[in-house]
mmCIF file of N, CA, C and O in Angstrom:
data_model
loop_
_atom_site.group_PDB
_atom_site.id
_atom_site.type_symbol
_atom_site.label_atom_id
_atom_site.label_comp_id
_atom_site.label_asym_id
_atom_site.label_seq_id
_atom_site.Cartn_x
_atom_site.Cartn_y
_atom_site.Cartn_z
ATOM 1 N N MET A 1 31.782 17.854 53.403
ATOM 2 C CA MET A 1 31.714 18.889 54.446
ATOM 3 C C MET A 1 30.895 18.051 55.526
ATOM 4 O O MET A 1 30.066 17.289 55.159
ATOM 5 N N GLN A 2 31.336 18.286 56.791
ATOM 6 C CA GLN A 2 30.451 17.491 57.889
ATOM 7 C C GLN A 2 29.273 18.082 58.156
ATOM 8 O O GLN A 2 29.024 19.316 57.763
ATOM 9 N N PRO A 3 28.322 17.261 58.586
ATOM 10 C CA PRO A 3 26.878 17.829 58.649
ATOM 11 C C PRO A 3 26.625 18.792 59.642
ATOM 12 O O PRO A 3 25.949 19.906 59.451
ATOM 13 N N ALA A 4 27.525 18.996 60.684
ATOM 14 C CA ALA A 4 27.468 20.093 61.635
ATOM 15 C C ALA A 4 27.965 21.287 61.147
ATOM 16 O O ALA A 4 27.235 22.433 61.417
ATOM 17 N N LEU A 5 28.877 21.398 60.140
ATOM 18 C CA LEU A 5 29.483 22.520 59.567
ATOM 19 C C LEU A 5 28.423 23.038 58.555
ATOM 20 O O LEU A 5 28.191 24.283 58.466
ATOM 21 N N THR A 6 27.729 22.216 57.861
ATOM 22 C CA THR A 6 26.751 22.726 56.906
ATOM 23 C C THR A 6 25.430 23.380 57.564
ATOM 24 O O THR A 6 25.054 24.606 57.187
ATOM 25 N N ILE A 7 25.219 22.909 58.887
ATOM 26 C CA ILE A 7 24.237 23.518 59.637
ATOM 27 C C ILE A 7 24.690 24.900 60.024
ATOM 28 O O ILE A 7 24.034 26.074 60.008
ATOM 29 N N TYR A 8 25.990 25.048 60.400
ATOM 30 C CA TYR A 8 26.479 26.313 60.997
ATOM 31 C C TYR A 8 26.610 27.193 59.745
ATOM 32 O O TYR A 8 26.188 28.361 59.964
ATOM 33 N N TYR A 9 27.015 26.773 58.424
ATOM 34 C CA TYR A 9 26.986 27.644 57.423
ATOM 35 C C TYR A 9 25.591 28.167 57.010
ATOM 36 O O TYR A 9 25.524 29.344 56.459
ATOM 37 N N ARG A 10 24.582 27.248 57.132
ATOM 38 C CA ARG A 10 23.343 27.657 56.818
ATOM 39 C C ARG A 10 22.820 28.865 57.725
ATOM 40 O O ARG A 10 22.187 29.834 57.370
ATOM 41 N N LYS A 11 23.159 28.780 59.018
ATOM 42 C CA LYS A 11 22.866 29.818 59.978
ATOM 43 C C LYS A 11 23.381 30.969 59.631
ATOM 44 O O LYS A 11 22.959 32.146 59.903
ATOM 45 N N LEU A 12 24.770 30.981 59.251
ATOM 46 C CA LEU A 12 25.500 32.231 58.799
ATOM 47 C C LEU A 12 24.954 32.853 57.585
ATOM 48 O O LEU A 12 24.808 34.125 57.640
ATOM 49 N N LYS A 13 24.373 32.098 56.666
ATOM 50 C CA LYS A 13 23.805 32.719 55.413
ATOM 51 C C LYS A 13 22.350 33.322 55.753
ATOM 52 O O LYS A 13 21.912 34.295 55.187
ATOM 53 N N LYS A 14 21.794 33.020 56.939
ATOM 54 C CA LYS A 14 20.559 33.435 57.325
ATOM 55 C C LYS A 14 20.577 34.908 57.468
ATOM 56 O O LYS A 14 19.704 35.684 57.140
ATOM 57 N N TYR A 15 21.733 35.433 58.112
ATOM 58 C CA TYR A 15 21.870 36.801 58.583
ATOM 59 C C TYR A 15 22.734 37.503 57.395
ATOM 60 O O TYR A 15 23.759 36.861 56.920
ATOM 61 N N ASN A 16 22.444 38.641 57.033
ATOM 62 C CA ASN A 16 23.344 39.409 56.067
ATOM 63 C C ASN A 16 24.470 39.789 56.891
ATOM 64 O O ASN A 16 24.365 40.684 57.687
ATOM 65 N N ASN A 17 25.763 39.386 56.542
ATOM 66 C CA ASN A 17 26.879 39.655 57.158
ATOM 67 C C ASN A 17 27.675 40.942 56.638
ATOM 68 O O ASN A 17 28.820 41.079 56.911
ATOM 69 N N MET A 18 26.990 41.789 55.809
ATOM 70 C CA MET A 18 27.728 43.017 55.552
ATOM 71 C C MET A 18 27.853 43.987 56.676
ATOM 72 O O MET A 18 27.129 43.748 57.602
ATOM 73 N N ALA A 19 28.757 44.896 56.580
ATOM 74 C CA ALA A 19 29.054 45.714 57.729
ATOM 75 C C ALA A 19 27.783 46.630 57.893
ATOM 76 O O ALA A 19 27.499 47.637 57.123
ATOM 77 N N LYS A 20 27.027 46.369 58.873
ATOM 78 C CA LYS A 20 25.954 47.277 59.267
ATOM 79 C C LYS A 20 26.129 48.002 60.466
ATOM 80 O O LYS A 20 25.822 47.748 61.618
ATOM 81 N N VAL A 21 27.141 49.199 60.255
ATOM 82 C CA VAL A 21 27.841 49.878 61.270
ATOM 83 C C VAL A 21 27.556 51.288 60.935
ATOM 84 O O VAL A 21 27.950 51.677 59.788
ATOM 85 N N CYS A 22 27.014 52.068 61.844
ATOM 86 C CA CYS A 22 26.888 53.641 61.573
ATOM 87 C C CYS A 22 28.475 54.223 61.618
ATOM 88 O O CYS A 22 29.138 53.975 62.677
ATOM 89 N N GLN A 23 28.682 55.008 60.599
ATOM 90 C CA GLN A 23 30.113 55.611 60.569
ATOM 91 C C GLN A 23 30.199 56.820 61.599
ATOM 92 O O GLN A 23 31.252 57.247 61.831
ATOM 93 N N VAL A 24 29.171 57.249 62.074
ATOM 94 C CA VAL A 24 29.092 58.356 63.188
ATOM 95 C C VAL A 24 29.106 57.982 64.667
ATOM 96 O O VAL A 24 29.911 58.371 65.367
ATOM 97 N N THR A 25 28.210 57.068 64.783
ATOM 98 C CA THR A 25 27.926 56.698 66.369
ATOM 99 C C THR A 25 28.748 55.320 66.612
ATOM 100 O O THR A 25 28.839 55.128 67.779
ATOM 101 N N GLY A 26 28.998 54.508 65.615
ATOM 102 C CA GLY A 26 29.592 53.227 65.887
ATOM 103 C C GLY A 26 28.652 52.190 66.245
ATOM 104 O O GLY A 26 29.018 50.976 66.611
ATOM 105 N N ARG A 27 27.414 52.342 66.145
ATOM 106 C CA ARG A 27 26.356 51.314 66.452
ATOM 107 C C ARG A 27 26.190 50.269 65.622
ATOM 108 O O ARG A 27 26.504 50.516 64.418
ATOM 109 N N LYS A 28 25.990 49.124 66.027
ATOM 110 C CA LYS A 28 26.097 47.930 65.269
ATOM 111 C C LYS A 28 24.751 47.033 65.413
ATOM 112 O O LYS A 28 23.996 47.461 66.226
ATOM 113 N N ARG A 29 24.377 46.171 64.587
ATOM 114 C CA ARG A 29 23.317 45.268 64.511
ATOM 115 C C ARG A 29 23.304 44.493 66.012
ATOM 116 O O ARG A 29 24.384 44.223 66.362
ATOM 117 N N MET A 30 22.155 44.046 66.418
ATOM 118 C CA MET A 30 22.261 43.253 67.558
ATOM 119 C C MET A 30 21.388 41.847 67.191
ATOM 120 O O MET A 30 20.762 41.775 66.438
ATOM 121 N N ILE A 31 22.102 40.932 67.971
ATOM 122 C CA ILE A 31 21.353 39.729 67.788
ATOM 123 C C ILE A 31 20.565 39.194 69.109
ATOM 124 O O ILE A 31 21.184 39.365 70.129
ATOM 125 N N GLY A 32 19.483 38.795 68.802
ATOM 126 C CA GLY A 32 18.606 38.490 70.040
ATOM 127 C C GLY A 32 17.748 37.301 69.878
ATOM 128 O O GLY A 32 18.006 36.469 68.830
ATOM 129 N N ASN A 33 16.682 37.208 70.494
ATOM 130 C CA ASN A 33 15.736 35.952 70.373
ATOM 131 C C ASN A 33 14.178 36.654 70.204
ATOM 132 O O ASN A 33 13.848 37.505 70.916
ATOM 133 N N ASN A 34 13.586 35.817 69.316
ATOM 134 C CA ASN A 34 12.264 35.769 69.239
ATOM 135 C C ASN A 34 11.610 34.736 70.251
ATOM 136 O O ASN A 34 12.233 33.773 70.400
ATOM 137 N N VAL A 35 10.797 35.310 71.118
ATOM 138 C CA VAL A 35 10.373 34.360 72.228
ATOM 139 C C VAL A 35 8.919 34.094 71.982
ATOM 140 O O VAL A 35 8.060 35.013 71.949
ATOM 141 N N ALA A 36 8.432 32.819 71.709
ATOM 142 C CA ALA A 36 7.100 32.576 71.515
ATOM 143 C C ALA A 36 6.419 32.383 72.853
ATOM 144 O O ALA A 36 6.986 32.556 74.002
ATOM 145 N N HIS A 37 5.184 32.197 72.840
ATOM 146 C CA HIS A 37 4.255 32.057 74.060
ATOM 147 C C HIS A 37 4.734 30.788 74.880
ATOM 148 O O HIS A 37 4.697 30.822 76.008
ATOM 149 N N SER A 38 5.295 29.759 73.954
ATOM 150 C CA SER A 38 5.718 28.500 74.773
ATOM 151 C C SER A 38 7.169 28.712 75.353
ATOM 152 O O SER A 38 7.670 27.669 75.583
ATOM 153 N N LYS A 39 7.697 29.919 75.236
ATOM 154 C CA LYS A 39 9.060 30.214 75.654
ATOM 155 C C LYS A 39 10.063 29.583 74.745
ATOM 156 O O LYS A 39 11.180 29.440 74.983
ATOM 157 N N LEU A 40 9.803 29.111 73.603
ATOM 158 C CA LEU A 40 10.702 28.580 72.655
ATOM 159 C C LEU A 40 11.376 29.724 71.881
ATOM 160 O O LEU A 40 10.759 30.947 71.457
ATOM 161 N N ARG A 41 12.699 29.836 71.960
ATOM 162 C CA ARG A 41 13.486 31.036 71.374
ATOM 163 C C ARG A 41 14.113 30.581 70.094
ATOM 164 O O ARG A 41 14.742 29.386 69.987
ATOM 165 N N THR A 42 14.114 31.566 69.246
ATOM 166 C CA THR A 42 14.789 31.431 67.914
ATOM 167 C C THR A 42 15.519 32.607 67.765
ATOM 168 O O THR A 42 15.124 33.636 68.207
ATOM 169 N N LYS A 43 16.636 32.683 67.007
ATOM 170 C CA LYS A 43 17.568 33.775 66.883
ATOM 171 C C LYS A 43 16.821 34.789 65.882
ATOM 172 O O LYS A 43 16.166 34.414 64.840
ATOM 173 N N ARG A 44 17.097 36.054 65.983
ATOM 174 C CA ARG A 44 16.651 36.976 65.239
ATOM 175 C C ARG A 44 17.794 38.255 65.187
ATOM 176 O O ARG A 44 18.582 38.238 66.075
ATOM 177 N N GLU A 45 17.480 39.229 64.319
ATOM 178 C CA GLU A 45 18.509 40.121 64.069
ATOM 179 C C GLU A 45 17.674 41.621 64.334
ATOM 180 O O GLU A 45 16.715 41.709 63.872
ATOM 181 N N PHE A 46 18.182 42.421 65.129
ATOM 182 C CA PHE A 46 17.599 43.666 65.412
ATOM 183 C C PHE A 46 18.611 44.784 64.532
ATOM 184 O O PHE A 46 19.671 44.969 64.938
ATOM 185 N N SER A 47 18.000 45.094 63.472
ATOM 186 C CA SER A 47 18.951 45.870 62.435
ATOM 187 C C SER A 47 18.596 47.329 62.749
ATOM 188 O O SER A 47 17.692 47.641 63.491
ATOM 189 N N LEU A 48 19.584 48.161 62.187
ATOM 190 C CA LEU A 48 19.795 49.612 62.491
ATOM 191 C C LEU A 48 18.898 50.202 61.288
ATOM 192 O O LEU A 48 18.508 49.583 60.200
ATOM 193 N N ASN A 49 18.544 51.533 61.419
ATOM 194 C CA ASN A 49 17.871 52.215 60.587
ATOM 195 C C ASN A 49 19.027 53.006 59.854
ATOM 196 O O ASN A 49 19.064 54.179 59.898
ATOM 197 N N LEU A 50 19.853 52.145 58.943
ATOM 198 C CA LEU A 50 20.869 52.739 58.283
ATOM 199 C C LEU A 50 20.484 53.445 56.856
ATOM 200 O O LEU A 50 19.705 52.985 56.141
ATOM 201 N N LYS A 51 21.098 54.587 56.624
ATOM 202 C CA LYS A 51 20.833 55.409 55.398
ATOM 203 C C LYS A 51 22.161 55.668 54.863
ATOM 204 O O LYS A 51 23.129 56.022 55.500
ATOM 205 N N ASN A 52 22.226 55.614 53.432
ATOM 206 C CA ASN A 52 23.424 56.126 52.816
ATOM 207 C C ASN A 52 23.157 57.826 52.353
ATOM 208 O O ASN A 52 22.196 57.917 51.765
ATOM 209 N N LYS A 53 23.997 58.571 53.084
ATOM 210 C CA LYS A 53 23.438 60.071 52.942
ATOM 211 C C LYS A 53 24.763 60.891 52.523
ATOM 212 O O LYS A 53 25.986 60.567 52.944
ATOM 213 N N LYS A 54 24.470 61.710 51.567
ATOM 214 C CA LYS A 54 25.543 62.686 51.112
ATOM 215 C C LYS A 54 25.520 63.850 52.018
ATOM 216 O O LYS A 54 24.393 64.424 52.195
ATOM 217 N N PHE A 55 26.594 64.285 52.636
ATOM 218 C CA PHE A 55 26.738 65.586 53.198
ATOM 219 C C PHE A 55 27.635 66.482 52.590
ATOM 220 O O PHE A 55 28.785 66.028 52.042
ATOM 221 N N TRP A 56 27.286 67.871 52.491
ATOM 222 C CA TRP A 56 28.277 68.821 51.891
ATOM 223 C C TRP A 56 29.267 69.280 53.004
ATOM 224 O O TRP A 56 28.981 69.754 53.939
ATOM 225 N N LEU A 57 30.606 69.137 52.670
ATOM 226 C CA LEU A 57 31.615 69.407 53.623
ATOM 227 C C LEU A 57 32.265 70.754 53.166
ATOM 228 O O LEU A 57 32.931 70.953 52.035
ATOM 229 N N GLU A 58 31.856 71.867 53.840
ATOM 230 C CA GLU A 58 32.062 73.127 53.344
ATOM 231 C C GLU A 58 33.714 73.384 53.317
ATOM 232 O O GLU A 58 34.030 74.130 52.356
ATOM 233 N N SER A 59 34.503 72.941 54.287
ATOM 234 C CA SER A 59 35.758 73.173 54.375
ATOM 235 C C SER A 59 36.522 72.605 53.091
ATOM 236 O O SER A 59 37.494 73.410 52.640
ATOM 237 N N GLU A 60 36.086 71.636 52.522
ATOM 238 C CA GLU A 60 36.767 70.894 51.380
ATOM 239 C C GLU A 60 36.071 71.123 50.074
ATOM 240 O O GLU A 60 36.485 70.671 48.978
ATOM 241 N N GLN A 61 34.827 71.725 50.155
ATOM 242 C CA GLN A 61 34.058 72.161 49.059
ATOM 243 C C GLN A 61 33.751 70.815 48.274
ATOM 244 O O GLN A 61 33.913 70.657 47.069
ATOM 245 N N ARG A 62 33.267 69.753 48.880
ATOM 246 C CA ARG A 62 32.949 68.450 48.256
ATOM 247 C C ARG A 62 31.917 67.810 49.074
ATOM 248 O O ARG A 62 31.738 68.119 50.530
ATOM 249 N N PHE A 63 31.361 66.653 48.438
ATOM 250 C CA PHE A 63 30.177 65.879 49.169
ATOM 251 C C PHE A 63 30.959 64.784 49.808
ATOM 252 O O PHE A 63 31.827 64.177 49.170
ATOM 253 N N VAL A 64 30.512 64.484 50.895
ATOM 254 C CA VAL A 64 30.999 63.208 51.535
ATOM 255 C C VAL A 64 29.787 62.249 51.830
ATOM 256 O O VAL A 64 28.679 62.542 52.418
ATOM 257 N N THR A 65 30.057 60.908 51.507
ATOM 258 C CA THR A 65 28.893 59.982 51.512
ATOM 259 C C THR A 65 29.185 59.191 52.798
ATOM 260 O O THR A 65 30.178 58.614 52.766
ATOM 261 N N LEU A 66 28.151 59.137 53.767
ATOM 262 C CA LEU A 66 28.324 58.437 54.951
ATOM 263 C C LEU A 66 27.147 57.247 55.090
ATOM 264 O O LEU A 66 26.100 57.566 54.692
ATOM 265 N N LYS A 67 27.463 56.277 55.762
ATOM 266 C CA LYS A 67 26.479 55.272 56.166
ATOM 267 C C LYS A 67 26.043 55.460 57.458
ATOM 268 O O LYS A 67 26.878 55.127 58.334
ATOM 269 N N VAL A 68 25.004 56.134 57.771
ATOM 270 C CA VAL A 68 24.669 56.775 59.223
ATOM 271 C C VAL A 68 23.298 56.390 59.361
ATOM 272 O O VAL A 68 22.280 55.972 58.571
ATOM 273 N N THR A 69 23.088 56.163 60.747
ATOM 274 C CA THR A 69 21.618 55.851 61.361
ATOM 275 C C THR A 69 21.034 57.294 61.423
ATOM 276 O O THR A 69 21.659 58.203 61.271
ATOM 277 N N CYS A 70 19.858 57.130 61.764
ATOM 278 C CA CYS A 70 18.842 58.396 61.855
ATOM 279 C C CYS A 70 19.388 59.155 63.058
ATOM 280 O O CYS A 70 19.376 60.362 63.083
ATOM 281 N N LYS A 71 19.664 58.406 64.051
ATOM 282 C CA LYS A 71 20.302 59.072 65.288
ATOM 283 C C LYS A 71 21.639 59.855 64.767
ATOM 284 O O LYS A 71 21.859 60.842 65.373
ATOM 285 N N GLY A 72 22.305 59.202 64.065
ATOM 286 C CA GLY A 72 23.735 59.862 63.497
ATOM 287 C C GLY A 72 23.356 61.103 62.818
ATOM 288 O O GLY A 72 24.165 62.049 62.957
ATOM 289 N N ILE A 73 22.208 61.180 61.931
ATOM 290 C CA ILE A 73 21.928 62.398 61.159
ATOM 291 C C ILE A 73 21.504 63.507 62.225
ATOM 292 O O ILE A 73 21.971 64.629 62.002
ATOM 293 N N ARG A 74 20.754 63.119 63.198
ATOM 294 C CA ARG A 74 20.411 64.144 64.248
ATOM 295 C C ARG A 74 21.529 64.719 64.804
ATOM 296 O O ARG A 74 21.742 65.884 65.187
ATOM 297 N N HIS A 75 22.565 63.806 65.090
ATOM 298 C CA HIS A 75 23.781 64.305 65.780
ATOM 299 C C HIS A 75 24.475 65.221 64.901
ATOM 300 O O HIS A 75 25.068 66.246 65.447
ATOM 301 N N ILE A 76 24.665 65.049 63.536
ATOM 302 C CA ILE A 76 25.325 65.836 62.753
ATOM 303 C C ILE A 76 24.563 67.200 62.653
ATOM 304 O O ILE A 76 25.265 68.256 62.689
ATOM 305 N N GLU A 77 23.292 67.101 62.544
ATOM 306 C CA GLU A 77 22.434 68.502 62.444
ATOM 307 C C GLU A 77 22.620 69.204 63.787
ATOM 308 O O GLU A 77 22.715 70.548 63.746
ATOM 309 N N LYS A 78 22.933 68.595 64.906
ATOM 310 C CA LYS A 78 22.979 69.369 66.188
ATOM 311 C C LYS A 78 24.297 69.945 66.354
ATOM 312 O O LYS A 78 24.553 71.101 66.709
ATOM 313 N N ASN A 79 25.444 69.118 66.085
ATOM 314 C CA ASN A 79 26.853 69.601 66.485
ATOM 315 C C ASN A 79 27.458 69.878 65.235
ATOM 316 O O ASN A 79 28.665 70.468 65.442
ATOM 317 N N GLY A 80 27.040 69.709 64.008
ATOM 318 C CA GLY A 80 27.885 70.202 62.731
ATOM 319 C C GLY A 80 28.652 69.001 62.318
ATOM 320 O O GLY A 80 29.173 68.185 63.013
ATOM 321 N N LEU A 81 28.875 69.014 60.883
ATOM 322 C CA LEU A 81 29.553 67.936 60.287
ATOM 323 C C LEU A 81 31.033 67.880 60.651
ATOM 324 O O LEU A 81 31.508 66.837 60.828
ATOM 325 N N GLU A 82 31.700 68.964 60.609
ATOM 326 C CA GLU A 82 33.192 69.085 61.030
ATOM 327 C C GLU A 82 33.320 68.435 62.283
ATOM 328 O O GLU A 82 34.336 67.445 62.237
ATOM 329 N N SER A 83 32.770 68.746 63.246
ATOM 330 C CA SER A 83 33.128 68.192 64.617
ATOM 331 C C SER A 83 32.794 66.835 64.666
ATOM 332 O O SER A 83 33.405 65.986 65.410
ATOM 333 N N VAL A 84 31.627 66.414 64.055
ATOM 334 C CA VAL A 84 31.225 65.037 64.261
ATOM 335 C C VAL A 84 32.085 64.078 63.423
ATOM 336 O O VAL A 84 32.724 62.917 64.025
ATOM 337 N N LEU A 85 32.644 64.525 62.256
ATOM 338 C CA LEU A 85 33.617 63.869 61.645
ATOM 339 C C LEU A 85 34.897 63.787 62.330
ATOM 340 O O LEU A 85 35.706 62.525 62.284
ATOM 341 N N ARG A 86 35.559 64.629 62.955
ATOM 342 C CA ARG A 86 36.626 64.867 63.819
ATOM 343 C C ARG A 86 36.563 63.796 65.062
ATOM 344 O O ARG A 86 37.393 62.939 65.053
ATOM 345 N N ASP A 87 35.384 63.776 65.862
ATOM 346 C CA ASP A 87 35.004 62.839 66.758
ATOM 347 C C ASP A 87 35.018 61.364 66.241
ATOM 348 O O ASP A 87 35.525 60.368 66.775
ATOM 349 N N ALA A 88 34.508 61.165 65.156
ATOM 350 C CA ALA A 88 34.356 59.792 64.481
ATOM 351 C C ALA A 88 35.871 59.131 64.177
ATOM 352 O O ALA A 88 36.115 58.029 64.238
ATOM 353 N N GLN A 89 36.613 60.145 63.621
ATOM 354 C CA GLN A 89 37.850 59.820 63.106
ATOM 355 C C GLN A 89 38.869 59.421 64.378
ATOM 356 O O GLN A 89 39.615 58.493 64.413
ATOM 357 N N LYS A 90 38.585 60.132 65.508
ATOM 358 C CA LYS A 90 39.387 60.041 66.770
ATOM 359 C C LYS A 90 38.903 58.391 67.350
ATOM 360 O O LYS A 90 39.918 57.678 67.814
ATOM 361 N N LYS A 91 37.703 58.140 67.284
ATOM 362 C CA LYS A 91 37.139 57.075 67.746
ATOM 363 C C LYS A 91 37.448 55.780 66.864
ATOM 364 O O LYS A 91 37.335 54.668 67.239
ATOM 365 N N GLY A 92 37.785 56.056 65.652
ATOM 366 C CA GLY A 92 38.205 55.003 64.545
ATOM 367 C C GLY A 92 37.013 54.371 63.885
ATOM 368 O O GLY A 92 36.963 53.310 63.368
ATOM 369 N N PHE A 93 35.818 55.086 63.863
ATOM 370 C CA PHE A 93 34.773 54.568 63.290
ATOM 371 C C PHE A 93 34.843 55.020 61.680
ATOM 372 O O PHE A 93 34.019 54.240 60.834
ATOM 373 N N ILE A 94 35.590 55.952 61.283
ATOM 374 C CA ILE A 94 35.568 56.372 59.942
ATOM 375 C C ILE A 94 37.058 56.747 59.481
ATOM 376 O O ILE A 94 37.857 57.022 60.326
ATOM 377 N N ASN A 95 37.410 56.564 58.136
ATOM 378 C CA ASN A 95 38.734 56.890 57.808
ATOM 379 C C ASN A 95 38.524 57.853 56.540
ATOM 380 O O ASN A 95 38.613 57.230 55.442
ATOM 381 N N LEU A 96 38.538 59.182 56.726
ATOM 382 C CA LEU A 96 38.413 60.035 55.546
ATOM 383 C C LEU A 96 39.909 60.458 54.937
ATOM 384 O O LEU A 96 40.759 60.613 55.787
ATOM 385 N N VAL A 97 39.885 60.612 53.634
ATOM 386 C CA VAL A 97 41.281 61.024 53.074
ATOM 387 C C VAL A 97 41.103 62.479 52.738
ATOM 388 O O VAL A 97 40.169 63.075 52.195
#
């Protein structure tokens, strides 16, 4: 393997590349910079506050497990689970069977 590629793969391993996406809002992790006092910039990750949460879906009499941010949980509490899931399916964030 070429030396430039090994450095590239090491940088990829630094960040966890699993899907860190809210299934309700569609928010993703962001990549930014740590800025030192000397203005030296190094890459960093702004991660989401993701939770795996079970919600009771009354119409189907079953639990639905979603990977949602805390903002998504507040959105569900405000607008109701049925309408939020319908909107998320229309936007393509979630695919329920």
